[in-house]
mmCIF file of C-alpha atoms in Angstrom:
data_model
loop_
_atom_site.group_PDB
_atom_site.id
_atom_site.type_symbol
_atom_site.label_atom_id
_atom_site.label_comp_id
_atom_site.label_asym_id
_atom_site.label_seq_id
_atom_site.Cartn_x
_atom_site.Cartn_y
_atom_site.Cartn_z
ATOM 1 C CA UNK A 1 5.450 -10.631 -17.915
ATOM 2 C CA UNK A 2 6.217 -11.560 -14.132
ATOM 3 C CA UNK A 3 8.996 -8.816 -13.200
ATOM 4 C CA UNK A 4 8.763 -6.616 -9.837
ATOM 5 C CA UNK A 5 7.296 -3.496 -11.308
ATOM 6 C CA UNK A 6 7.970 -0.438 -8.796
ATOM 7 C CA UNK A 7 6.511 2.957 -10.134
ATOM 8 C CA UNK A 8 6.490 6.452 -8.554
ATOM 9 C CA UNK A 9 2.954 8.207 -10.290
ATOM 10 C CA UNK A 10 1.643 11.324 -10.146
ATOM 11 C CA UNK A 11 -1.958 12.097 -10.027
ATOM 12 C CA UNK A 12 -3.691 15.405 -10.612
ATOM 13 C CA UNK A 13 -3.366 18.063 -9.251
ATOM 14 C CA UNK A 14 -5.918 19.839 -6.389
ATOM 15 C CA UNK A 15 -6.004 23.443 -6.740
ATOM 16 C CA UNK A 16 -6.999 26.212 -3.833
ATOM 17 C CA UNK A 17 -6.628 29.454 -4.597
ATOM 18 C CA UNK A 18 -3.194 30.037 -5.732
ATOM 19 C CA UNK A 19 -1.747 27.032 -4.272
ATOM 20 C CA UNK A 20 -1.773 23.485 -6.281
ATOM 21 C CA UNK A 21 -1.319 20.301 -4.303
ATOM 22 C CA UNK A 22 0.296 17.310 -6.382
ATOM 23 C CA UNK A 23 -0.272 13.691 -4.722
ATOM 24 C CA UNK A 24 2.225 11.273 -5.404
ATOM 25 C CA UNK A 25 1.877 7.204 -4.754
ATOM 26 C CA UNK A 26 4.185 4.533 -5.575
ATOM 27 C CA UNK A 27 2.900 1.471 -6.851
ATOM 28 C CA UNK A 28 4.312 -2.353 -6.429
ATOM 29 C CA UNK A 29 2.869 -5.043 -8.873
ATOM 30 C CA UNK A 30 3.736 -8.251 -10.036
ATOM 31 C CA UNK A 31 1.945 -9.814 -12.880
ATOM 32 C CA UNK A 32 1.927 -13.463 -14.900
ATOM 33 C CA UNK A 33 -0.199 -14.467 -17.525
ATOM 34 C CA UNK A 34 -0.102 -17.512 -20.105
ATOM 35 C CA UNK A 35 -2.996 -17.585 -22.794
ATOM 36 C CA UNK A 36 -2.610 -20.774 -25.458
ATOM 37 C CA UNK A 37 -4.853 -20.435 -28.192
ATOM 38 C CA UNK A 38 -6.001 -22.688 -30.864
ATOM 39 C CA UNK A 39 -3.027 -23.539 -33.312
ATOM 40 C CA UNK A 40 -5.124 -22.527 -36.473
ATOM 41 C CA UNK A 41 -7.808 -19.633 -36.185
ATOM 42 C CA UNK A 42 -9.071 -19.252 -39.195
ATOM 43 C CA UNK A 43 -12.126 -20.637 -41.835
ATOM 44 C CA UNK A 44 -9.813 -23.838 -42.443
ATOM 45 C CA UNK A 45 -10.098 -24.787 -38.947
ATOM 46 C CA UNK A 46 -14.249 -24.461 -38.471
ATOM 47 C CA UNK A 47 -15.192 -27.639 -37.243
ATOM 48 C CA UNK A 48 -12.113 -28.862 -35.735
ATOM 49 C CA UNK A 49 -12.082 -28.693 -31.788
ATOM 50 C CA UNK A 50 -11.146 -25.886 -30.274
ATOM 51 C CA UNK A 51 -9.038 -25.353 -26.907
ATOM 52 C CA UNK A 52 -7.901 -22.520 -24.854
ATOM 53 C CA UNK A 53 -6.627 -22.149 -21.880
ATOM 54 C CA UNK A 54 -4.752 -19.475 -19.519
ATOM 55 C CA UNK A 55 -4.098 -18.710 -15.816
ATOM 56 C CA UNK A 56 -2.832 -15.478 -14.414
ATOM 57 C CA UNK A 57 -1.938 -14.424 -11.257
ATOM 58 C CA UNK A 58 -2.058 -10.090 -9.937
ATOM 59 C CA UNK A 59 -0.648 -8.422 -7.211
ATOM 60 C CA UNK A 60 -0.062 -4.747 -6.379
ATOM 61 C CA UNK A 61 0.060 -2.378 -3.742
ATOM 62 C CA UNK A 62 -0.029 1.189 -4.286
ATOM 63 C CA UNK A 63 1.200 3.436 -1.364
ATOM 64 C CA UNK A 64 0.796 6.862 -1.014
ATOM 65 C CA UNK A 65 4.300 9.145 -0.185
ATOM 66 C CA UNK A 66 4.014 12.596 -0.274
ATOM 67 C CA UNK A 67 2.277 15.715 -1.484
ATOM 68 C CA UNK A 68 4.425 18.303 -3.598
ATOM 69 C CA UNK A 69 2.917 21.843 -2.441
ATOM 70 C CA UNK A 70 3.453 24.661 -4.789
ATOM 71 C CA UNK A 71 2.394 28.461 -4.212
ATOM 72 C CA UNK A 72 4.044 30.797 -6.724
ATOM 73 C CA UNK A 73 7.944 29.864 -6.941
ATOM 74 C CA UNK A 74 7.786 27.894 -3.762
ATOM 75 C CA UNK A 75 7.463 24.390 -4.224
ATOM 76 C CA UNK A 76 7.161 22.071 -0.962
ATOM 77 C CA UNK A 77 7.601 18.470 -0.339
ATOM 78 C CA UNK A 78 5.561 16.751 2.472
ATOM 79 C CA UNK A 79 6.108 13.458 3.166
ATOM 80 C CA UNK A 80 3.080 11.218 4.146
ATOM 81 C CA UNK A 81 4.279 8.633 6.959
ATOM 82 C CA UNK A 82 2.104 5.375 7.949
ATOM 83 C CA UNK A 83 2.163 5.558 11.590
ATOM 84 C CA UNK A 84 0.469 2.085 11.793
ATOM 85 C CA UNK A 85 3.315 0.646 10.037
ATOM 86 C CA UNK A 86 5.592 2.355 12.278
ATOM 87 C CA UNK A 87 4.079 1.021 15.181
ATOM 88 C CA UNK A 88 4.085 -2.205 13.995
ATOM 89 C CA UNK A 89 7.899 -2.742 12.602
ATOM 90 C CA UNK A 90 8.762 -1.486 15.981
ATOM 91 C CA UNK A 91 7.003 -3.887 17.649
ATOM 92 C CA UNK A 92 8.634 -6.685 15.315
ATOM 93 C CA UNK A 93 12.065 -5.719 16.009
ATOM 94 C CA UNK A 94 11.508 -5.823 19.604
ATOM 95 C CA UNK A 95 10.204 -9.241 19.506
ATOM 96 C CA UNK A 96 12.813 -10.299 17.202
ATOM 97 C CA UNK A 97 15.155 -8.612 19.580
ATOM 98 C CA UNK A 98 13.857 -9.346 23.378
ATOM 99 C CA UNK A 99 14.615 -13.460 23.492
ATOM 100 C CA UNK A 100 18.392 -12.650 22.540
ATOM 101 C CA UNK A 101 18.547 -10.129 24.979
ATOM 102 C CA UNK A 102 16.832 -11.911 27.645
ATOM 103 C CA UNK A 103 18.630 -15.267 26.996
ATOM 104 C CA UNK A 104 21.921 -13.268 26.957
ATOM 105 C CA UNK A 105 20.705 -12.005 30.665
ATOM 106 C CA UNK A 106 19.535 -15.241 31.890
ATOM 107 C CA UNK A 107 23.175 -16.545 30.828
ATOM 108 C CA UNK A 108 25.372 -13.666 32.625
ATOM 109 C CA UNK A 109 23.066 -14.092 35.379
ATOM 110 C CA UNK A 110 23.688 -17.665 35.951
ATOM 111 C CA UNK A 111 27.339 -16.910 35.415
ATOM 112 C CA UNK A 112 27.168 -14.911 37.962
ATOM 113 C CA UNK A 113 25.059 -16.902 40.626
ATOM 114 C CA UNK A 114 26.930 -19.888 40.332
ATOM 115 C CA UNK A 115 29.989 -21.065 42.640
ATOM 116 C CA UNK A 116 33.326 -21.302 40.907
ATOM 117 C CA UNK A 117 34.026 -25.045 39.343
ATOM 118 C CA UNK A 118 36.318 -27.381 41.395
ATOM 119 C CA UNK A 119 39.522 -27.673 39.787
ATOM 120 C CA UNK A 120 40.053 -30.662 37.553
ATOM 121 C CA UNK A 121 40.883 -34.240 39.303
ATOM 122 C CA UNK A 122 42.753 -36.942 37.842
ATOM 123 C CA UNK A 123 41.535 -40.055 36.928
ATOM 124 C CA UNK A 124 43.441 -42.082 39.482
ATOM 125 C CA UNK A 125 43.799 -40.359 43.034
ATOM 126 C CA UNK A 126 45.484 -42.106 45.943
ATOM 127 C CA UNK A 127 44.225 -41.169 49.181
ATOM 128 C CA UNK A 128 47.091 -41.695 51.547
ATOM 129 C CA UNK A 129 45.371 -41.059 54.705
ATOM 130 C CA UNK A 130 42.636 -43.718 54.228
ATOM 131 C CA UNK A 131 44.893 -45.929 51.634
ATOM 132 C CA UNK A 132 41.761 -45.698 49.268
ATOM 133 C CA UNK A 133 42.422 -45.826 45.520
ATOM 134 C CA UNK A 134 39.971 -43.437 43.625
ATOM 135 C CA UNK A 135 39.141 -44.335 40.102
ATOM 136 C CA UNK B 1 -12.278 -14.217 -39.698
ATOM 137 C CA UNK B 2 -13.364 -11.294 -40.631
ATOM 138 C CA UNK B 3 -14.373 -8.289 -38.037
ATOM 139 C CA UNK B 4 -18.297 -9.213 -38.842
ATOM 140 C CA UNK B 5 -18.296 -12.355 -37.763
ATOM 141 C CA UNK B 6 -18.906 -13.036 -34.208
ATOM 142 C CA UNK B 7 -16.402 -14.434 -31.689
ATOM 143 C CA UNK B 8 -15.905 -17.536 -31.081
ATOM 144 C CA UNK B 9 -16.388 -18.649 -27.645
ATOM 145 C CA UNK B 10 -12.732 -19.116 -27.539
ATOM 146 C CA UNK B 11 -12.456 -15.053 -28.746
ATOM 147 C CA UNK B 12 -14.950 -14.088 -25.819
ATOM 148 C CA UNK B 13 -13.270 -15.720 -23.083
ATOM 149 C CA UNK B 14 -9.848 -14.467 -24.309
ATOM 150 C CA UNK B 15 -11.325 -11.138 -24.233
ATOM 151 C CA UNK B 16 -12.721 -11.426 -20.992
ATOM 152 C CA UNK B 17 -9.477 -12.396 -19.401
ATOM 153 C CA UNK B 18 -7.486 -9.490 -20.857
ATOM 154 C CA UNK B 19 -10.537 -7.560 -19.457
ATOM 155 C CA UNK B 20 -10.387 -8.428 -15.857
ATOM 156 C CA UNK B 21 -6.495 -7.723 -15.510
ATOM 157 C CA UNK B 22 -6.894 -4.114 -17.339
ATOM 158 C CA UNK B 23 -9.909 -3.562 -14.582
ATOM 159 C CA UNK B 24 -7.784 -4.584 -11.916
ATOM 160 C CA UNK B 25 -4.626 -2.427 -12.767
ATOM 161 C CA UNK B 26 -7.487 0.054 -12.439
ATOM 162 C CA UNK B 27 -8.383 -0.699 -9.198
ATOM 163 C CA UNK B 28 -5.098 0.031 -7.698
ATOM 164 C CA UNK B 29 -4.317 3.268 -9.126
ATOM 165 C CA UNK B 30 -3.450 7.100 -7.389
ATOM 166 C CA UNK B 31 -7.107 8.029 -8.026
ATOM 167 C CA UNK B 32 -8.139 5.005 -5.384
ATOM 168 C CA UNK B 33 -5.143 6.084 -2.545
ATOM 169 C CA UNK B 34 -6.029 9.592 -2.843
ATOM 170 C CA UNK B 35 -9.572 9.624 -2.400
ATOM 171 C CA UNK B 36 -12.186 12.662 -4.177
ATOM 172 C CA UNK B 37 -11.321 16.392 -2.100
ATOM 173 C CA UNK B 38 -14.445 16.753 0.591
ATOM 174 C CA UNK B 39 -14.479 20.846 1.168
ATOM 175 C CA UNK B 40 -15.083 21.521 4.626
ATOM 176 C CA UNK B 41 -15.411 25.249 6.088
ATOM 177 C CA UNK B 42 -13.205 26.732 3.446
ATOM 178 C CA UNK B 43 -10.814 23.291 3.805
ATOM 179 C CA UNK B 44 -10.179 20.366 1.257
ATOM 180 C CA UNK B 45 -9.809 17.268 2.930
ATOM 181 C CA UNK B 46 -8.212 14.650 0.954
ATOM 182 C CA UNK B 47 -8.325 10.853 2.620
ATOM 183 C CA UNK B 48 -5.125 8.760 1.826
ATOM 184 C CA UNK B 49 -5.161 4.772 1.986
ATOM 185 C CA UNK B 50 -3.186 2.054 1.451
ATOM 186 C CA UNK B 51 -4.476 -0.558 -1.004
ATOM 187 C CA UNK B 52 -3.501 -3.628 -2.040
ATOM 188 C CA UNK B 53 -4.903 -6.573 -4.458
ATOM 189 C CA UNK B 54 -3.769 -10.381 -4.999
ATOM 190 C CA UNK B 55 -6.119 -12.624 -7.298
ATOM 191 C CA UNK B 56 -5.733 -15.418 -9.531
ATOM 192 C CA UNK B 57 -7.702 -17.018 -12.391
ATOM 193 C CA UNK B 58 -7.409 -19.773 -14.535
ATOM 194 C CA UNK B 59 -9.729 -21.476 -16.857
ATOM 195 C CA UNK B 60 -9.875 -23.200 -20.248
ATOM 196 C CA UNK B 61 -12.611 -24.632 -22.884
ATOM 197 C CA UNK B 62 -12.601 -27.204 -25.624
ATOM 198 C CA UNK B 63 -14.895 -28.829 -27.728
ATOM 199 C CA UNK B 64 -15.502 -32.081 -28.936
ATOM 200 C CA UNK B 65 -12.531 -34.228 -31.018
ATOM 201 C CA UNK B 66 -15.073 -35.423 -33.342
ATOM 202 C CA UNK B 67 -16.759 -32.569 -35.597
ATOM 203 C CA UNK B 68 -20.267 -34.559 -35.784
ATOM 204 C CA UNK B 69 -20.196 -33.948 -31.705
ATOM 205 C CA UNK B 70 -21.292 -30.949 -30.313
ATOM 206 C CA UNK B 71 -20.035 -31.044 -27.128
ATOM 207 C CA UNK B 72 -18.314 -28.125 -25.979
ATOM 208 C CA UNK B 73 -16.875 -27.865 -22.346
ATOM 209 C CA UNK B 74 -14.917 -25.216 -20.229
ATOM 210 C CA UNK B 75 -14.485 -24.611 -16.742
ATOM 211 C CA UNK B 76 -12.792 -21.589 -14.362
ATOM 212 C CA UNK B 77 -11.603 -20.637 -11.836
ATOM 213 C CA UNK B 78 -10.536 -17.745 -9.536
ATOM 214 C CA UNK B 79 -9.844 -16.139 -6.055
ATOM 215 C CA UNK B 80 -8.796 -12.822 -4.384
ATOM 216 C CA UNK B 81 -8.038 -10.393 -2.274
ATOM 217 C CA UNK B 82 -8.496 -6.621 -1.763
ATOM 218 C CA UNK B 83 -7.118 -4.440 1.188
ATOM 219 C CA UNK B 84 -7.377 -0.759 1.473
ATOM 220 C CA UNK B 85 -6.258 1.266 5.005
ATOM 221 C CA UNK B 86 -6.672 4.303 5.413
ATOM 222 C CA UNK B 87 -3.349 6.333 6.546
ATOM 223 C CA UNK B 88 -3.899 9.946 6.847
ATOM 224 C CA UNK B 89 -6.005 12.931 6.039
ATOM 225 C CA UNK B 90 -4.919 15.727 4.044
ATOM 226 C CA UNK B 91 -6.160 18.816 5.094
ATOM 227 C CA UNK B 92 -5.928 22.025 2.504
ATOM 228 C CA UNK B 93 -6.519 25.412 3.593
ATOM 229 C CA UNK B 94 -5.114 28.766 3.215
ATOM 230 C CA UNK B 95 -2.741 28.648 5.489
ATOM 231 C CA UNK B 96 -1.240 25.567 4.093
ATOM 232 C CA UNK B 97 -1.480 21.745 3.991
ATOM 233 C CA UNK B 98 -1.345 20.025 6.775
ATOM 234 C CA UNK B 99 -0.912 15.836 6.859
ATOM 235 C CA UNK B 100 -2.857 14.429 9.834
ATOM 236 C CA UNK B 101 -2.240 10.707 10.538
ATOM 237 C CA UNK B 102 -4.441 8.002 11.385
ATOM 238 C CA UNK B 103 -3.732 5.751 13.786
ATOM 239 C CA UNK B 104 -5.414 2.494 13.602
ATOM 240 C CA UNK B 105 -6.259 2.277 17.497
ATOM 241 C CA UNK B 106 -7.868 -1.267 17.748
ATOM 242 C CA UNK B 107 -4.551 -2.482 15.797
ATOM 243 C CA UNK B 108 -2.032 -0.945 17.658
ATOM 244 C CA UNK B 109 -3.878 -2.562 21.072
ATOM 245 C CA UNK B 110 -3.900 -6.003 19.593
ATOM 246 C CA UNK B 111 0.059 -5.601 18.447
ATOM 247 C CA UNK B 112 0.434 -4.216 21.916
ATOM 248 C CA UNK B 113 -1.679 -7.353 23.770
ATOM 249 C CA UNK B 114 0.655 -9.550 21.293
ATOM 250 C CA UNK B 115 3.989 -7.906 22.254
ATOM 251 C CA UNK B 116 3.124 -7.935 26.100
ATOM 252 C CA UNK B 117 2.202 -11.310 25.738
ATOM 253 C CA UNK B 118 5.279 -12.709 23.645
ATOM 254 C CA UNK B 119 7.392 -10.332 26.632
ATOM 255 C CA UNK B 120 6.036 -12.280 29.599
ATOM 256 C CA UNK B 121 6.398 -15.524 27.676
ATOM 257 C CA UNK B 122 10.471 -15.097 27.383
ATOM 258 C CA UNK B 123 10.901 -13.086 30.592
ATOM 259 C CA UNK B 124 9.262 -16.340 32.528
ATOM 260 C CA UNK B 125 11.303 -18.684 30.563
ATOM 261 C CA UNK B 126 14.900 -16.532 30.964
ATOM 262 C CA UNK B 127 13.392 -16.513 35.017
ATOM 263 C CA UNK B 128 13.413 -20.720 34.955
ATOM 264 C CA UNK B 129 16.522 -20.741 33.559
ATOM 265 C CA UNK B 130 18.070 -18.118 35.950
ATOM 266 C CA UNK B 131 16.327 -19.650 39.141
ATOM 267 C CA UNK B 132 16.303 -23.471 37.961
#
């Protein structure tokens, strides 16, 4: 098994007074295992060597994403937001974002600054006052 | 084999494997990002975290080819890593719930420090290149 598992659980409910608070998480995990065993595992094969050998490999994350409030026939969703992460994908699209901006700046700006281009000469120009080829 | 007999060494350590991935399923579960209700002053605070997990394990035994050897060998292996963060506080009372979140300070400055640091580095270099 090594497929992107994505699950949306629900855990038990806290009660106070008449009003019942349901926390709900969603949980990210990825798992691989491999396990060879001995070919033969039974009385015939006492004595003969034995091998086994596995690896695995486990990751999950489990975040939480809201509480479902319910009092009587109301029933209220709250969503749980991760400031931190907020913060921090803000801060990453600025920095992705501030070298094209500022490069795009520093170009116009140059543009800008800099004295319109001499139009283009020709290869050969005869100056007739001096009688000087130019090549 | 029948049930009496006892594993094999090759039966343990198959068994322990399968063991430490059910525990760590476990370990990342709703009961660990929503943390046990604290009452406070006719309140229930609930603390809500992040967590994560990454390990890996690998490992294998064998014994000898010969059956008049008794050598038996096996080696393992295995590394990981656990995170948990805490994001907010839940706070039940009787007028309602009420989601308070945390704000890492100390992270935010050091993403801040990073940014402001990565900002002066381009602005100085777009500068050159306006100026040069």
């Amino acid at each position: 098994m090594s497929k992107l598992k994505r699950e949306i659980v629900r855990g038990a409910p806290i009660r106070m007074g008449a009003r019942e608070v349901v926390p709900e998480a969603e949980i990210w995990s990825w798992q691989k295992m491999n396990v060879t065993l001995p070919r033969r595992f039974d009385a015939e094969a006492a004595g003969q060597p034995e091998r086994a050998s596995g690896f695995g490999a486990r990751w999950a994350w489990a975040r939480p994403t809201a509480l479902i409030e319910r009092e009587g026939d109301r029933t209220r969703r709250l969503r749980i937001v991760d400031r931190n992460r907020q913060l921090e994908t803000l801060f990453v699209i600025a920095a992705v974002l501030l070298p094209i901006v500022l490069n795009a700046a520093a170009r116009l700006a140059r543009q800008s600054r800099s004295p319109a281009a001499p139009p283009s000469t020709p290869l050969k120009q005869l100056d007739s006052e001096k009688g000087i080829c130019h090549v | 084999m029948s049930e009496s007999e006892p594993l094999s060494m090759v039966g343990q350590s198959v068994n322990q494997f399968f063991a430490i991935f059910r525990q760590a399923q476990e370990n990342v579960s709703i009961e660990v990002v929503y943390g046990q209700p604290i009452s406070h002053d006719d309140k229930l605070i609930v603390p809500i975290a992040s967590v994560s997990h990454l390990f890996g394990m690998g490992g294998g035994i064998g014994s000898a080819a010969k059956p008049e050897k008794t050598d038996e060998g096996g080696g393992g292996g295995g590394g990981g890593a656990v995170n948990a963060r805490p994001i907010a506080l839940a706070e039940i009372g009787a007028d309602g719930v009420k989601i308070i979140p945390i704000v890492d300070e100390n992270r935010a400055l050091a993403a801040g420090i990073a940014f402001a640091a990565w900002a002066v580095f381009w602005t100085a270099r777009a500068l050159i290149k306006i100026f040069k």
